Coordinates of C-alpha atoms in Angstrom, one line a residue:
M296 CA 17.2 -18.5 18.7
N297 CA 18.8 -15.9 20.8
L298 CA 19.3 -16.5 24.5
L299 CA 20.6 -14.1 27.2
I300 CA 21.9 -15.5 30.6
V301 CA 21.9 -12.9 33.4
D302 CA 23.8 -14.2 36.5
D303 CA 26.7 -12.9 38.6
E304 CA 28.2 -16.4 39.0
V305 CA 30.7 -16.9 36.2
S306 CA 30.9 -20.7 36.4
F307 CA 27.1 -21.0 36.3
R308 CA 26.8 -18.7 33.3
V309 CA 29.6 -20.6 31.4
H310 CA 28.0 -23.9 32.1
L311 CA 24.6 -22.7 30.9
R312 CA 26.2 -21.2 27.8
H313 CA 27.8 -24.5 26.8
V314 CA 24.5 -26.4 27.4
F315 CA 22.5 -24.1 25.1
E316 CA 25.2 -23.5 22.4
R317 CA 25.3 -27.3 21.9
K318 CA 21.5 -27.1 21.3
G319 CA 22.0 -24.5 18.5
Y320 CA 21.2 -21.3 20.5
Q321 CA 23.0 -18.0 20.0
V322 CA 24.0 -17.3 23.7
A323 CA 25.0 -14.0 25.3
E324 CA 25.9 -13.3 28.9
A325 CA 25.5 -10.5 31.4
A326 CA 27.0 -10.3 34.9
D327 CA 24.6 -7.7 36.3
G328 CA 21.3 -6.0 35.6
F329 CA 22.6 -2.9 33.8
E330 CA 24.6 -5.0 31.4
A331 CA 21.6 -7.1 30.7
I332 CA 19.4 -4.0 29.9
D333 CA 22.1 -2.6 27.6
K334 CA 22.5 -5.9 25.7
A335 CA 18.7 -6.1 25.3
K336 CA 18.7 -2.7 23.6
E337 CA 21.3 -4.0 21.1
T338 CA 20.0 -7.5 20.4
L339 CA 16.5 -8.9 20.2
F340 CA 16.5 -11.9 22.5
D341 CA 13.9 -14.7 22.3
V342 CA 14.4 -15.9 25.9
V343 CA 16.2 -14.5 29.0
L344 CA 17.3 -16.5 32.0
L345 CA 17.4 -13.9 34.7
D346 CA 18.7 -14.3 38.3
I347 CA 16.6 -12.3 40.9
I348 CA 19.6 -11.5 43.1
L349 CA 22.1 -9.4 41.2
P350 CA 25.0 -7.2 42.4
D351 CA 23.7 -3.9 41.2
I352 CA 19.9 -3.8 40.8
D353 CA 17.1 -6.2 41.7
G354 CA 16.2 -8.8 39.0
I355 CA 12.5 -7.8 39.3
E356 CA 13.5 -4.3 38.2
V357 CA 15.5 -5.7 35.3
L358 CA 12.4 -7.8 34.3
K359 CA 10.4 -4.5 34.1
Q360 CA 13.0 -2.8 31.9
L361 CA 13.4 -5.8 29.6
H362 CA 9.6 -5.9 29.0
L363 CA 9.6 -2.2 28.0
S364 CA 12.4 -2.7 25.4
S365 CA 11.2 -6.1 24.1
P366 CA 7.6 -7.1 25.1
F367 CA 7.8 -10.4 23.1
T368 CA 10.9 -11.6 24.9
Q369 CA 10.1 -14.5 27.3
I370 CA 11.8 -14.2 30.7
I371 CA 12.5 -17.1 33.0
M372 CA 13.4 -16.0 36.6
M373 CA 16.0 -17.9 38.6
T374 CA 16.9 -17.8 42.3
G375 CA 18.6 -19.7 45.0
N376 CA 16.5 -18.2 47.7
A377 CA 12.9 -18.8 46.8
T378 CA 10.1 -16.7 48.3
V379 CA 6.4 -16.7 47.6
E380 CA 6.5 -12.9 47.3
N381 CA 9.2 -12.9 44.6
A382 CA 7.5 -15.7 42.6
I383 CA 4.1 -13.8 42.7
A384 CA 5.8 -10.5 41.8
S385 CA 7.6 -12.1 38.8
M386 CA 4.6 -13.7 37.4
K387 CA 2.5 -10.6 37.7
L388 CA 5.1 -8.6 35.8
G389 CA 4.9 -11.1 32.9
A390 CA 7.7 -13.6 33.6
Y391 CA 7.3 -16.8 31.6
D392 CA 8.2 -19.0 34.6
Y393 CA 10.1 -19.1 38.0
L394 CA 12.8 -21.6 38.8
V395 CA 14.6 -22.4 42.1
K396 CA 18.3 -23.4 42.0
P397 CA 19.6 -26.0 41.7
F398 CA 17.4 -27.3 38.9
D399 CA 17.6 -30.1 36.3
F400 CA 19.2 -28.8 33.1
E401 CA 17.1 -31.1 30.9
E402 CA 13.9 -29.7 32.4
L403 CA 15.3 -26.2 31.9
S404 CA 16.1 -26.9 28.3
I405 CA 12.5 -28.1 27.7
L406 CA 11.2 -24.9 29.4
V407 CA 13.4 -22.6 27.3
N408 CA 12.3 -24.3 24.1
R409 CA 8.6 -23.7 25.0
A410 CA 9.4 -20.1 25.9
F411 CA 11.1 -19.7 22.5
E412 CA 8.1 -21.1 20.7
L413 CA 5.8 -18.6 22.5
A414 CA 8.1 -15.7 21.6
R415 CA 8.2 -16.7 18.0
L416 CA 4.5 -17.1 17.7
K417 CA 3.9 -13.6 19.3
R418 CA 6.4 -12.0 16.9
E419 CA 4.8 -13.7 13.9
R420 CA 1.4 -12.6 15.0
E421 CA 2.6 -9.0 15.5
A422 CA 4.3 -9.0 12.1
A423 CA 1.2 -10.3 10.3
E424 CA -0.9 -7.6 12.0
H425 CA 1.6 -5.0 11.1
E426 CA 1.7 -6.1 7.4
K427 CA -2.1 -6.1 7.3
F428 CA -2.1 -2.6 8.6
L429 CA 0.5 -1.4 6.1
K430 CA -1.3 -3.0 3.2
S431 CA -4.6 -1.4 4.2
R432 CA -2.8 2.0 4.6
F433 CA -1.3 1.7 1.1
E434 CA -4.8 1.6 -0.4
E435 CA -5.9 4.9 1.2
F436 CA -6.4 8.2 -0.6
I437 CA -4.1 10.4 1.5
G438 CA -3.1 14.0 1.7
Q439 CA -3.3 17.1 3.8
S440 CA -4.5 19.7 1.4
E441 CA -8.0 21.3 1.7
H442 CA -8.9 19.6 -1.6
T443 CA -8.1 16.1 -0.2
R444 CA -10.1 16.9 3.0
Q445 CA -13.1 17.8 0.8
I446 CA -12.7 14.6 -1.3
L447 CA -12.7 12.5 1.9
Q448 CA -15.8 14.3 3.1
L449 CA -17.6 13.6 -0.2
V450 CA -16.6 9.9 0.1
E451 CA -18.1 9.8 3.6
K452 CA -21.4 11.3 2.3
V453 CA -21.9 9.1 -0.8
A454 CA -20.5 5.8 0.5
P455 CA -23.5 4.7 2.5
T456 CA -25.9 5.3 -0.4
N457 CA -26.4 3.2 -3.6
S458 CA -25.9 6.2 -5.9
T459 CA -23.8 5.8 -9.0
V460 CA -20.5 7.8 -8.7
L461 CA -18.4 9.3 -11.5
I462 CA -14.8 10.1 -10.6
T463 CA -13.0 12.5 -12.9
G464 CA -9.4 13.7 -13.1
E465 CA -6.1 13.3 -14.9
T466 CA -4.4 9.9 -15.2
G467 CA -2.6 9.0 -12.0
T468 CA -4.5 11.2 -9.6
G469 CA -5.9 8.3 -7.5
K470 CA -9.3 7.7 -9.0
E471 CA -9.3 3.9 -8.2
L472 CA -8.2 4.7 -4.6
V473 CA -11.3 6.9 -4.2
A474 CA -13.5 4.2 -5.6
K475 CA -12.0 1.7 -3.1
A476 CA -12.6 4.1 -0.3
I477 CA -16.3 4.5 -1.3
Y478 CA -16.6 0.7 -1.4
R479 CA -14.9 0.1 1.9
K480 CA -17.2 2.5 3.7
S481 CA -20.4 1.3 2.0
A482 CA -22.9 -1.3 3.1
R483 CA -21.6 -3.5 0.3
S484 CA -18.0 -3.8 1.7
D485 CA -18.5 -7.5 2.5
K486 CA -19.4 -8.2 -1.1
P487 CA -17.2 -8.3 -4.2
F488 CA -15.3 -5.2 -5.6
I489 CA -14.1 -5.7 -9.2
V490 CA -12.2 -3.3 -11.4
I491 CA -12.6 -3.3 -15.2
N492 CA -10.3 -1.1 -17.4
C493 CA -12.6 -0.3 -20.3
S494 CA -9.8 1.1 -22.4
A495 CA -7.9 -2.2 -22.3
M496 CA -10.7 -4.2 -24.0
Q497 CA -12.4 -4.4 -27.3
D498 CA -16.2 -3.9 -27.3
T499 CA -17.1 -7.6 -27.8
L500 CA -14.7 -8.7 -25.0
L501 CA -15.9 -6.0 -22.7
E502 CA -19.5 -6.9 -23.3
S503 CA -18.9 -10.7 -22.7
E504 CA -16.8 -9.9 -19.6
L505 CA -19.6 -7.8 -18.1
F506 CA -22.8 -9.5 -19.3
G507 CA -21.5 -13.1 -20.0
Y508 CA -22.4 -15.3 -23.0
I509 CA -24.2 -18.5 -23.8
K510 CA -22.7 -21.5 -25.6
G511 CA -22.5 -20.9 -29.3
A512 CA -22.7 -17.1 -29.1
F513 CA -19.5 -16.8 -31.1
T514 CA -16.6 -18.9 -32.3
G515 CA -14.9 -20.4 -29.2
A516 CA -18.0 -20.1 -26.9
V517 CA -18.1 -23.8 -26.1
K518 CA -20.1 -23.3 -22.8
N519 CA -22.1 -20.8 -20.9
K520 CA -20.1 -18.2 -19.0
S521 CA -21.4 -15.8 -16.3
G522 CA -20.5 -12.2 -16.6
L523 CA -19.1 -9.9 -13.9
I524 CA -22.5 -8.2 -13.5
E525 CA -23.8 -11.6 -12.3
V526 CA -20.7 -12.5 -10.3
V527 CA -20.6 -9.1 -8.5
N528 CA -24.3 -9.2 -7.6
S529 CA -24.9 -7.1 -4.4
G530 CA -21.3 -5.8 -4.8
T531 CA -19.5 -2.9 -6.5
L532 CA -18.2 -2.7 -10.1
F533 CA -15.6 0.0 -10.9
L534 CA -15.5 0.9 -14.6
D535 CA -12.2 2.7 -15.2
E536 CA -11.6 4.8 -18.3
I537 CA -15.4 4.8 -19.1
G538 CA -14.8 7.6 -21.7
D539 CA -13.1 5.2 -24.0
V540 CA -16.0 2.8 -24.6
S541 CA -17.9 2.8 -28.0
P542 CA -21.4 4.3 -28.5
E543 CA -22.7 0.7 -29.1
F544 CA -21.5 -0.5 -25.7
Q545 CA -22.7 2.8 -24.1
T546 CA -26.3 1.8 -25.2
K547 CA -26.1 -1.6 -23.4
L548 CA -24.5 -0.1 -20.3
L549 CA -27.3 2.6 -20.2
R550 CA -30.0 -0.1 -20.3
F551 CA -28.4 -1.8 -17.3
L552 CA -28.1 1.4 -15.3
E553 CA -31.7 2.3 -16.0
S554 CA -33.3 -1.1 -15.2
G555 CA -30.7 -3.3 -13.6
E556 CA -31.4 -5.7 -16.4
Y557 CA -28.9 -7.3 -18.8
R558 CA -28.8 -9.9 -21.6
P559 CA -25.8 -12.2 -22.0
L560 CA -24.3 -12.4 -25.5
G561 CA -26.3 -14.7 -27.8
S562 CA -29.2 -15.0 -25.2
T563 CA -32.8 -14.1 -25.7
H564 CA -33.4 -14.0 -21.9
T565 CA -33.1 -11.0 -19.7
Y566 CA -31.7 -11.2 -16.2
K567 CA -31.5 -8.7 -13.3
S568 CA -28.6 -7.9 -11.0
D569 CA -28.1 -5.5 -8.1
V570 CA -24.7 -3.9 -8.7
R571 CA -23.4 -0.5 -7.7
I572 CA -21.5 1.2 -10.5
I573 CA -18.6 3.5 -9.9
A574 CA -17.1 4.9 -13.0
A575 CA -14.0 7.0 -13.7
T576 CA -12.4 8.8 -16.6
N577 CA -9.5 11.1 -17.4
R578 CA -11.3 12.5 -20.4
D579 CA -13.7 15.5 -20.7
L580 CA -17.1 13.7 -21.2
K581 CA -18.9 17.0 -21.9
E582 CA -16.5 17.6 -24.8
L583 CA -17.0 14.0 -26.1
M584 CA -20.8 14.6 -25.9
K585 CA -20.4 17.7 -28.1
Q586 CA -18.4 15.6 -30.6
G587 CA -21.1 12.9 -30.6
K588 CA -18.8 10.3 -29.0
F589 CA -20.5 9.9 -25.7
R590 CA -24.2 9.6 -25.0
E591 CA -25.8 12.5 -23.1
D592 CA -28.3 10.2 -21.3
L593 CA -25.5 7.9 -20.2
F594 CA -23.5 10.8 -18.9
Y595 CA -26.3 11.9 -16.7
R596 CA -26.9 8.4 -15.5
L597 CA -23.3 8.1 -14.5
N598 CA -22.9 11.6 -13.2
V599 CA -25.4 11.3 -10.3
F600 CA -22.6 12.1 -7.9
N601 CA -19.4 13.6 -9.3
I602 CA -16.0 13.6 -7.5
H603 CA -13.3 15.6 -9.4
L604 CA -9.7 15.0 -8.4
L605 CA -7.2 17.9 -8.9
P606 CA -3.8 17.1 -10.4
L607 CA -0.9 17.0 -8.0
R608 CA 0.6 20.3 -9.3
E609 CA -2.6 22.0 -8.0
R610 CA -2.3 20.6 -4.5
P611 CA 1.5 20.8 -3.7
E612 CA 0.6 20.6 0.1
D613 CA 0.0 16.9 -0.4
I614 CA 3.5 16.2 -1.7
P615 CA 5.3 15.9 1.7
V616 CA 2.7 13.4 3.2
L617 CA 2.6 11.5 -0.1
V618 CA 6.4 11.3 -0.1
E619 CA 6.4 9.9 3.5
H620 CA 3.7 7.4 2.4
F621 CA 5.4 6.1 -0.7
L622 CA 8.8 5.9 1.1
S623 CA 7.1 3.7 3.7
K624 CA 5.5 1.6 0.9
S625 CA 8.7 1.2 -1.1
C626 CA 10.8 0.4 2.0
F627 CA 8.3 -2.3 3.0
A628 CA 8.4 -3.9 -0.5
L629 CA 12.2 -3.6 -1.0
K630 CA 13.2 -4.4 2.6
K631 CA 15.1 -1.1 3.0
C632 CA 15.1 1.6 5.6
V633 CA 14.8 5.1 4.0
K634 CA 13.0 7.4 6.4
K635 CA 12.9 10.8 4.6
C636 CA 14.0 13.1 1.8
S637 CA 16.8 15.7 2.3
P638 CA 15.6 19.3 2.2
Q639 CA 17.1 19.7 -1.3
A640 CA 15.4 16.6 -2.6
M641 CA 12.1 17.6 -1.1
K642 CA 12.4 21.1 -2.8
I643 CA 12.9 19.5 -6.2
L644 CA 9.9 17.2 -5.7
Q645 CA 7.7 20.2 -4.7
D646 CA 9.0 22.4 -7.5
Y647 CA 8.3 19.8 -10.2
S648 CA 5.0 19.8 -12.1
W649 CA 4.2 16.1 -12.1
P650 CA 2.5 15.5 -15.4
G651 CA 2.0 11.8 -14.4
N652 CA 0.6 13.0 -11.0
V653 CA 0.6 10.8 -7.9
R654 CA 1.5 7.6 -9.9
E655 CA 4.6 9.3 -11.3
L656 CA 5.6 10.5 -7.8
E657 CA 5.3 6.9 -6.5
N658 CA 7.5 5.5 -9.4
V659 CA 10.1 8.2 -8.9
L660 CA 10.3 7.5 -5.1
E661 CA 10.5 3.7 -5.6
R662 CA 13.5 4.3 -8.0
A663 CA 15.1 6.6 -5.5
V664 CA 14.8 4.1 -2.7
I665 CA 16.5 1.5 -4.8
L666 CA 19.4 3.9 -5.5
C667 CA 19.6 5.3 -2.0
D668 CA 22.6 4.2 0.0
G669 CA 21.7 5.9 3.3
N670 CA 18.5 6.5 5.3
Q671 CA 17.4 9.6 3.4
I672 CA 16.7 10.4 -0.3
K673 CA 19.3 12.8 -1.7
E674 CA 19.2 15.0 -4.8
D675 CA 21.5 12.5 -6.6
D676 CA 18.9 9.7 -6.1
L677 CA 16.3 11.6 -8.3
P678 CA 16.0 11.3 -12.1
G679 CA 18.0 13.9 -14.0
D680 CA 15.0 15.2 -16.0
I681 CA 13.0 15.9 -12.9
K682 CA 15.9 17.8 -11.4
S683 CA 16.5 19.9 -14.5
L684 CA 12.8 20.7 -15.0
A685 CA 12.2 21.5 -11.3
T686 CA 15.3 23.8 -11.1
A687 CA 15.0 25.4 -14.5
P688 CA 14.4 29.1 -14.4
L689 CA 11.0 30.0 -15.8
S690 CA 11.0 32.1 -18.9
D691 CA 8.1 33.4 -21.1
S692 CA 8.5 30.3 -23.3
N693 CA 8.0 27.7 -20.6
L694 CA 5.5 29.3 -18.3
K695 CA 2.7 27.3 -20.0
L696 CA 2.1 24.0 -18.3
E697 CA 1.5 22.2 -21.6
E698 CA 5.0 23.2 -22.8
V699 CA 6.5 21.9 -19.5
E700 CA 4.6 18.6 -20.0
R701 CA 5.7 18.4 -23.7
Q702 CA 9.4 18.9 -22.8
H703 CA 9.2 16.3 -20.0
I704 CA 7.6 13.7 -22.2
L705 CA 10.3 14.3 -24.8
R706 CA 13.1 13.9 -22.3
V707 CA 11.7 10.7 -20.9
L708 CA 11.4 9.2 -24.4
Q709 CA 15.1 10.2 -25.0
E710 CA 16.0 8.6 -21.7
T711 CA 14.3 5.3 -22.7
N712 CA 15.6 5.4 -26.3
G713 CA 12.1 5.8 -27.6
N714 CA 10.7 2.8 -25.7
K715 CA 7.1 4.0 -25.3
T716 CA 6.1 1.2 -22.9
R717 CA 8.9 2.1 -20.5
A718 CA 8.3 5.8 -20.9
A719 CA 4.6 5.4 -20.0
Q720 CA 5.6 3.5 -16.9
L721 CA 8.1 6.2 -15.8
L722 CA 5.5 8.9 -16.5
G723 CA 2.9 7.0 -14.5
I724 CA 0.4 7.0 -17.3
S725 CA -1.1 4.3 -19.6
K726 CA 0.5 3.6 -23.0
K727 CA -2.8 4.8 -24.6
S728 CA -2.6 8.1 -22.7
L729 CA 1.1 8.5 -23.9
Y730 CA 0.1 8.0 -27.5
F731 CA -2.7 10.6 -27.1
K732 CA -0.2 13.1 -25.7
L733 CA 2.3 12.4 -28.5
R734 CA -0.4 13.3 -31.0
K735 CA -1.5 16.3 -29.0
Y736 CA 2.1 17.7 -28.8
H737 CA 3.0 16.6 -32.4
L738 CA 5.9 14.5 -31.0
E739 CA 5.4 11.3 -33.1
K740 CA 8.2 12.2 -35.6
E741 CA 10.5 13.7 -32.9

């Protein structure tokens, strides 16, 4: 509880200070208006006891200045020469109360406590609103490139419809953020939004999660269980990594997309549900169709409206705004104040190819904020492999993006002593995607 006493009478200030220090307040003093304004810029005061008659400037003017620097501070005006005009002027300018000297110190103490409670409640309300704003901002798909603007335009167009959407793009490009943006702008935004990672579940588990099951459908099914299709009724279901599901499950999903009907595991009854499906994949579904691993009819059911996200290396204009965004997010989570990157650090971030895309950038910046000792990210706060790859001169042997990605994965694995779980986290990709890349680049033995 911080209290500022502004009065030119030394004995009066000292007496008030002793009264409130005994009650547990942190008390500061100011002998005139300018000193009060300066102290309010340095310290956040909960309550100010402000005399109207001061030797330099009028207390009413000080009241105006204090409200500009700290709108939540509660100001109690004091005067030995009460006038109706001063009282009205003070209250109009937002003073908490107006007291005439001499006054009862116990009554003043009660008044100060009430003013403090009001200041605390206003600050807590503002902090909650600010946190709510930040959290909503952290779920936005952001950028300033022409590609990002086009994506946001597509979201605006498709969101109000009930059409199925297929979002494609490399791992870490922000497919789930686009799905959430579609959901928030849709007529279903007041209904549930549930995410299912298809690659993380076996077929039977995925089917039971989506469609539910009845008692006795399998060992351990001791009672009926509703599936997410039923739970999300009238809402939106986001099926991530849809390219990883088996042909058997594809058949059941196709049936639901065509008719809205589903059958819980073990049941002979068919039910209906109104659910909007948004799907996403980092795989080439057309290539999987050629290989017979993905149903052509399901592809066309999912691909009613396609949104393709470019990798970060193909939209470098987005990097500065993403850096600002993730610095804000990391500082909020880590309770630090890092405002920007140095020009050298920003150049490294823009020169790097980002095989893990936006997710890798977020991880790198969170690490940098932890390491940063000042208010800006420096070159030394960035991982060594990123600095070396970003600054390495391009030769004929490393002009190909695949070779850059191969070398980067190898370096990250060396840095983590072969810990693939940690390497996948640093790269901003799933462990399954890492294993796929290890096979692709013949890195298993290395």
